[in-house]
CSV table of C-alpha atoms in Angstrom, one decimal:
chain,number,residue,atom,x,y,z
W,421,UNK,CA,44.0,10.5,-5.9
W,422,UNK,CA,41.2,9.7,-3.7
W,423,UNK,CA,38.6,12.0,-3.1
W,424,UNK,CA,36.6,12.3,0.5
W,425,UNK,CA,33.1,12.4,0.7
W,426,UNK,CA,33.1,13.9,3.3
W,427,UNK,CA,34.9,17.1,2.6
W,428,UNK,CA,32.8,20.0,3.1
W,429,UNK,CA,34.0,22.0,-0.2
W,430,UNK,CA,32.8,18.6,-2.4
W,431,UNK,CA,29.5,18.3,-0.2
W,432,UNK,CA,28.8,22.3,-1.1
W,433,UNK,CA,29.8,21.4,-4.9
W,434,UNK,CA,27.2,18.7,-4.7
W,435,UNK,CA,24.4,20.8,-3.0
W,436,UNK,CA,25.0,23.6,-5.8
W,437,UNK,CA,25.1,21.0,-8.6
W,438,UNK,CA,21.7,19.0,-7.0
W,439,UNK,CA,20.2,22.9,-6.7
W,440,UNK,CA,20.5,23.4,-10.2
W,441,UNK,CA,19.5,20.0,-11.3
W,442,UNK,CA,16.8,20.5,-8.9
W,443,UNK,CA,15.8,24.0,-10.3
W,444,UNK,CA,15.7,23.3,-14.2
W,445,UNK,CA,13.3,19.6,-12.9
W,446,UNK,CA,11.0,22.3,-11.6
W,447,UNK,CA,11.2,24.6,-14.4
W,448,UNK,CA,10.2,21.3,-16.7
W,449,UNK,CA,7.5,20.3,-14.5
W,450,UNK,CA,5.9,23.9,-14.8
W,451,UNK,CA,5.8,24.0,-18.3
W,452,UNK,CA,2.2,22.4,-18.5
W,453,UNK,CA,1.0,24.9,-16.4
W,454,UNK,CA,-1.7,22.5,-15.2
W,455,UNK,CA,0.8,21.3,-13.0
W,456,UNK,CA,2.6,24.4,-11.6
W,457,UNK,CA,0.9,23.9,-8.0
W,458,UNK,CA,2.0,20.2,-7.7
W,459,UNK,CA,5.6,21.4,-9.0
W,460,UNK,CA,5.9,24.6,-6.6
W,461,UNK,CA,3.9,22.2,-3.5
W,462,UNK,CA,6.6,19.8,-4.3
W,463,UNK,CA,9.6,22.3,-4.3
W,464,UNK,CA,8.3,24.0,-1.0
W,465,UNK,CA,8.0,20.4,0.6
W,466,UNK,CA,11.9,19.4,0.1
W,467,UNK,CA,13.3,23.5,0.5
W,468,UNK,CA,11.5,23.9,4.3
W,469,UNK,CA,12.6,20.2,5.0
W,470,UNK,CA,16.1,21.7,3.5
W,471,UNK,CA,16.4,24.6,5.5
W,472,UNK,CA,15.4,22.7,8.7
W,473,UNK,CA,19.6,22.2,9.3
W,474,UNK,CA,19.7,20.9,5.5
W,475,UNK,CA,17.7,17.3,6.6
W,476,UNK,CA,16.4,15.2,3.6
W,477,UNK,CA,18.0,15.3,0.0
W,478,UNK,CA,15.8,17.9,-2.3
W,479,UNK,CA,16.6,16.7,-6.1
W,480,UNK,CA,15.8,13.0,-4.6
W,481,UNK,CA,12.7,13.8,-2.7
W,482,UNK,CA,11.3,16.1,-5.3
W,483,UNK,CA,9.8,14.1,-7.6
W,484,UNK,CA,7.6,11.4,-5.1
W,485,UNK,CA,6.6,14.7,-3.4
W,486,UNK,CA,5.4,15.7,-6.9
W,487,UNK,CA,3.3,12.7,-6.8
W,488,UNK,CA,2.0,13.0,-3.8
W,489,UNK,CA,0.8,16.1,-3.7
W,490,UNK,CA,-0.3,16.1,-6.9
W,491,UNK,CA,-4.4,16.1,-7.2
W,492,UNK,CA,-4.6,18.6,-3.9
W,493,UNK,CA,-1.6,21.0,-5.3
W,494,UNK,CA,-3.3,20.6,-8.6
W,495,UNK,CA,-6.7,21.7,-6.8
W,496,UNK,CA,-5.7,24.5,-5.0
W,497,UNK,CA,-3.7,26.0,-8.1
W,498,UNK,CA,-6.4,25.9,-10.2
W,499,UNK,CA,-8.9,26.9,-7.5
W,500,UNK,CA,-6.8,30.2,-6.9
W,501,UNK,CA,-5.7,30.4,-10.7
W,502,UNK,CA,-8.8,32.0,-11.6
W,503,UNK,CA,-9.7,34.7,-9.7
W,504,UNK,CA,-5.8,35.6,-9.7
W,505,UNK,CA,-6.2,35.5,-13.3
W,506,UNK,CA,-9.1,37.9,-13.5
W,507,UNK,CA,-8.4,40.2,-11.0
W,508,UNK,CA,-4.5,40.8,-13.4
W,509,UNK,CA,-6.6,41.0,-16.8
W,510,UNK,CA,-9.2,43.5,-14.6
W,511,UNK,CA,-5.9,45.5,-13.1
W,512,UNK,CA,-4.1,45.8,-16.9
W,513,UNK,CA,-7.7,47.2,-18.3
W,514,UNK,CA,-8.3,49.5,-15.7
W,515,UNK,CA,-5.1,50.6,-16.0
W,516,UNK,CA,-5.8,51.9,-20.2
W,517,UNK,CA,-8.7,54.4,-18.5
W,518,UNK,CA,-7.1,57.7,-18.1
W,519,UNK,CA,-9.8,58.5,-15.7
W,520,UNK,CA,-9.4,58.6,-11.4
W,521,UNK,CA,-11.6,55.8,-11.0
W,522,UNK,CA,-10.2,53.9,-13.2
W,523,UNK,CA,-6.9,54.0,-11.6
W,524,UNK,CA,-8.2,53.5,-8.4
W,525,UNK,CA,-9.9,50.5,-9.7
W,526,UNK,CA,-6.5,49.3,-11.1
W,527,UNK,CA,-4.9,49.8,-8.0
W,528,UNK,CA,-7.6,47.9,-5.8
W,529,UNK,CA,-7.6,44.9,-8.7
W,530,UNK,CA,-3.6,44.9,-8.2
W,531,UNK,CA,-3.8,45.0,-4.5
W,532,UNK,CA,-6.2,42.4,-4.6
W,533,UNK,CA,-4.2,39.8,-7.0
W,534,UNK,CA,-1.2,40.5,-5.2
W,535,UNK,CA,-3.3,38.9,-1.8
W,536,UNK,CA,-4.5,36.1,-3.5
W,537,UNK,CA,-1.1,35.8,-4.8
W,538,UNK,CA,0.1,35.8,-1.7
W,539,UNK,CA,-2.8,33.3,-0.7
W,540,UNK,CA,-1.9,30.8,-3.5
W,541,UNK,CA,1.7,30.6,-2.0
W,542,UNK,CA,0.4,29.8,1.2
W,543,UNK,CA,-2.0,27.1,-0.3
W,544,UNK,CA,1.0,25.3,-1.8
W,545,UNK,CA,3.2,25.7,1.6
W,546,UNK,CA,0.3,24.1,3.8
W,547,UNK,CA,-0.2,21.6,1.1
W,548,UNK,CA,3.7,20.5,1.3
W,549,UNK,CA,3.9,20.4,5.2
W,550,UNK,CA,0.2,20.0,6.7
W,551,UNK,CA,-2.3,17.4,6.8
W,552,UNK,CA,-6.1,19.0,6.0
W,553,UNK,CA,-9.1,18.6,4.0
W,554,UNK,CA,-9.1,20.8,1.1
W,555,UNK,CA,-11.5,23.5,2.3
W,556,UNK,CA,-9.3,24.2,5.3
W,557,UNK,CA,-6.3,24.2,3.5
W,558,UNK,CA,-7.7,26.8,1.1
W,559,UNK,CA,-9.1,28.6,4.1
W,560,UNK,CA,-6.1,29.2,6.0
W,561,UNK,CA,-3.9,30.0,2.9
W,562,UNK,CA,-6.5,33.4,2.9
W,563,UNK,CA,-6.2,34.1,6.5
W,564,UNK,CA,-2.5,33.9,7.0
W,565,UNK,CA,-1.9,36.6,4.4
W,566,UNK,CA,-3.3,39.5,6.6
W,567,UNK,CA,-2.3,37.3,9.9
W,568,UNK,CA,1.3,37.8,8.9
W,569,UNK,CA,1.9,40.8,6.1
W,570,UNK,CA,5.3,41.5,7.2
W,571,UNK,CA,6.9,37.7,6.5
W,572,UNK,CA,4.1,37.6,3.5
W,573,UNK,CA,5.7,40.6,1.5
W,574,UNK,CA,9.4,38.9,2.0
W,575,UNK,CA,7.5,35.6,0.7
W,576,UNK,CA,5.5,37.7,-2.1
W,577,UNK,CA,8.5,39.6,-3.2
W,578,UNK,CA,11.0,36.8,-3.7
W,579,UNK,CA,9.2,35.4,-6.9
W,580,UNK,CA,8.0,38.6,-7.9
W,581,UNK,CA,11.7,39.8,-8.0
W,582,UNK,CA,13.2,36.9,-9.6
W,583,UNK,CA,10.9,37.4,-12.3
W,584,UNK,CA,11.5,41.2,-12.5
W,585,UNK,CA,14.9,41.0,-12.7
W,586,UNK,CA,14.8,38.8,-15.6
W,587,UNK,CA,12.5,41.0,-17.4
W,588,UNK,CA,14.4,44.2,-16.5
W,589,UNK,CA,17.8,42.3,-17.6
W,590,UNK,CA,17.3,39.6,-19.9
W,591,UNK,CA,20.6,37.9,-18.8
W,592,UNK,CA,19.4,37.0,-15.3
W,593,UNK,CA,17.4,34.7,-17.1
W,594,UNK,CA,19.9,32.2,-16.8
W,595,UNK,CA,20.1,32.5,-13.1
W,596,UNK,CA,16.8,32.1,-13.0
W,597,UNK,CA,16.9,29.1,-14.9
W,598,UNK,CA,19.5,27.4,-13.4
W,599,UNK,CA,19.3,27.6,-9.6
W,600,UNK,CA,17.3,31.2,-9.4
W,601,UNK,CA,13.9,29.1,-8.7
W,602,UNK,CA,15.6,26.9,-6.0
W,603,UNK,CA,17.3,29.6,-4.1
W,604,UNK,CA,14.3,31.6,-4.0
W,605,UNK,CA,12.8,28.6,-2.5
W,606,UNK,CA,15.1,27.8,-0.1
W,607,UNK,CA,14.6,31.9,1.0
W,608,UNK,CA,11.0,31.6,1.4
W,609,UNK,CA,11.3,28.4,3.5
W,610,UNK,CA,12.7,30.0,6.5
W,611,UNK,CA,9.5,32.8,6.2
W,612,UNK,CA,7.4,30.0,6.2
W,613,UNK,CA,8.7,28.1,9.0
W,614,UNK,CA,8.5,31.2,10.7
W,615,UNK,CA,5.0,31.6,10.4
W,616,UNK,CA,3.8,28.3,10.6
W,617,UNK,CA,5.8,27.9,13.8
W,618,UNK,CA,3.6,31.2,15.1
W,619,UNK,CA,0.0,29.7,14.1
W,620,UNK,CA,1.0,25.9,15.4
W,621,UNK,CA,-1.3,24.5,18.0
W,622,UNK,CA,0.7,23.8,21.0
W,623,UNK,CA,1.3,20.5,21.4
């Protein structure tokens, strides 16, 4: 028997298998947490080159774009990490105050996490695909949230759904563990071409 490489039902076994190679590599990489915005940069970087009529290979490209974008990714997360990290702790205690203000003050903190949530996303997109000094990059990662809120829901709600779903039903855990990180990915890339294709300089 001789198989042919260039049968499409072997080349879409080896996409799915180099997906969930490519998802659990990420899942490692993340583990530090230090270095979940080089890992995430990195995965954005190889899924909108993916989506772009599936040019470059994504499990081979991942880890050199992990190095590369490595110190600015690693900047930006931890630059964002912070206040997103505050504003959730100052949501969840707002929340405990039976009290009107104190919900209203739970609901602005939670509105306001989920935009630099959003933010942080962006950061790590630009990082993977644009050329710019830090401060811009960082810049334009908080102006395209409320440029674009249509587009950055969908790219908001695909990680936030993954993660629900596990949570809700424990089981989806292993989706999300073995390709649930690189489809979601590969979802948010086209969003992201879209709206970097919107805010391009023309050439």
């Amino acid at each position: 028997m001789k198989l042919n490489p260039e049968d499409r039902g072997l080349q879409g076994l080896s996409t799915f298998v180099s997906l969930i190679l490519l998802n659990v590599l990420y899942l490692v990489l993340c583990v530090p947490i230090v270095t979940i915005g080089a890992a995430t940069t990195a995965l954005y970087e190889v899924m909108i080159r993916f989506s772009d009529e599936e040019s470059g290979r994504p499990l081979n490209d991942f880890l050199p774009a992990f190095a590369r974008n490595f110190l600015r990714a690693t900047a930006l997360w931890l630059t964002c990490a912070i206040p997103l990290a505050l504003l959730v702790i100052s949501a969840v205690f707002w929340l405990t105050s039976p009290s009107t203000i104190g919900l209203a003050a739970a609901l602005l903190s939670g509105l306001a996490a989920a935009y630099v949530f959003a933010a942080t996303l962006y950061a790590f997109a630009l990082a993977a695909t644009h050329v710019n000094t830090f401060r811009q990059t960082l810049k334009n990662a908080f102006l395209l949230p409320f440029a674009e809120p249509v587009r950055t829901l969908g790219i908001v709600l695909i990680p936030v759904t993954l993660v629900a779903l596990s949570v809700i039903m424990p089981p989806f855990t292993i989706i999300l563990a073995t390709i649930g990180c690189s489809i979601g990915a590969y979802g948010t890339a086209f969003l992201l071409r879209g709206v970097f294709r919107r805010h391009q300089p023309a050439a």
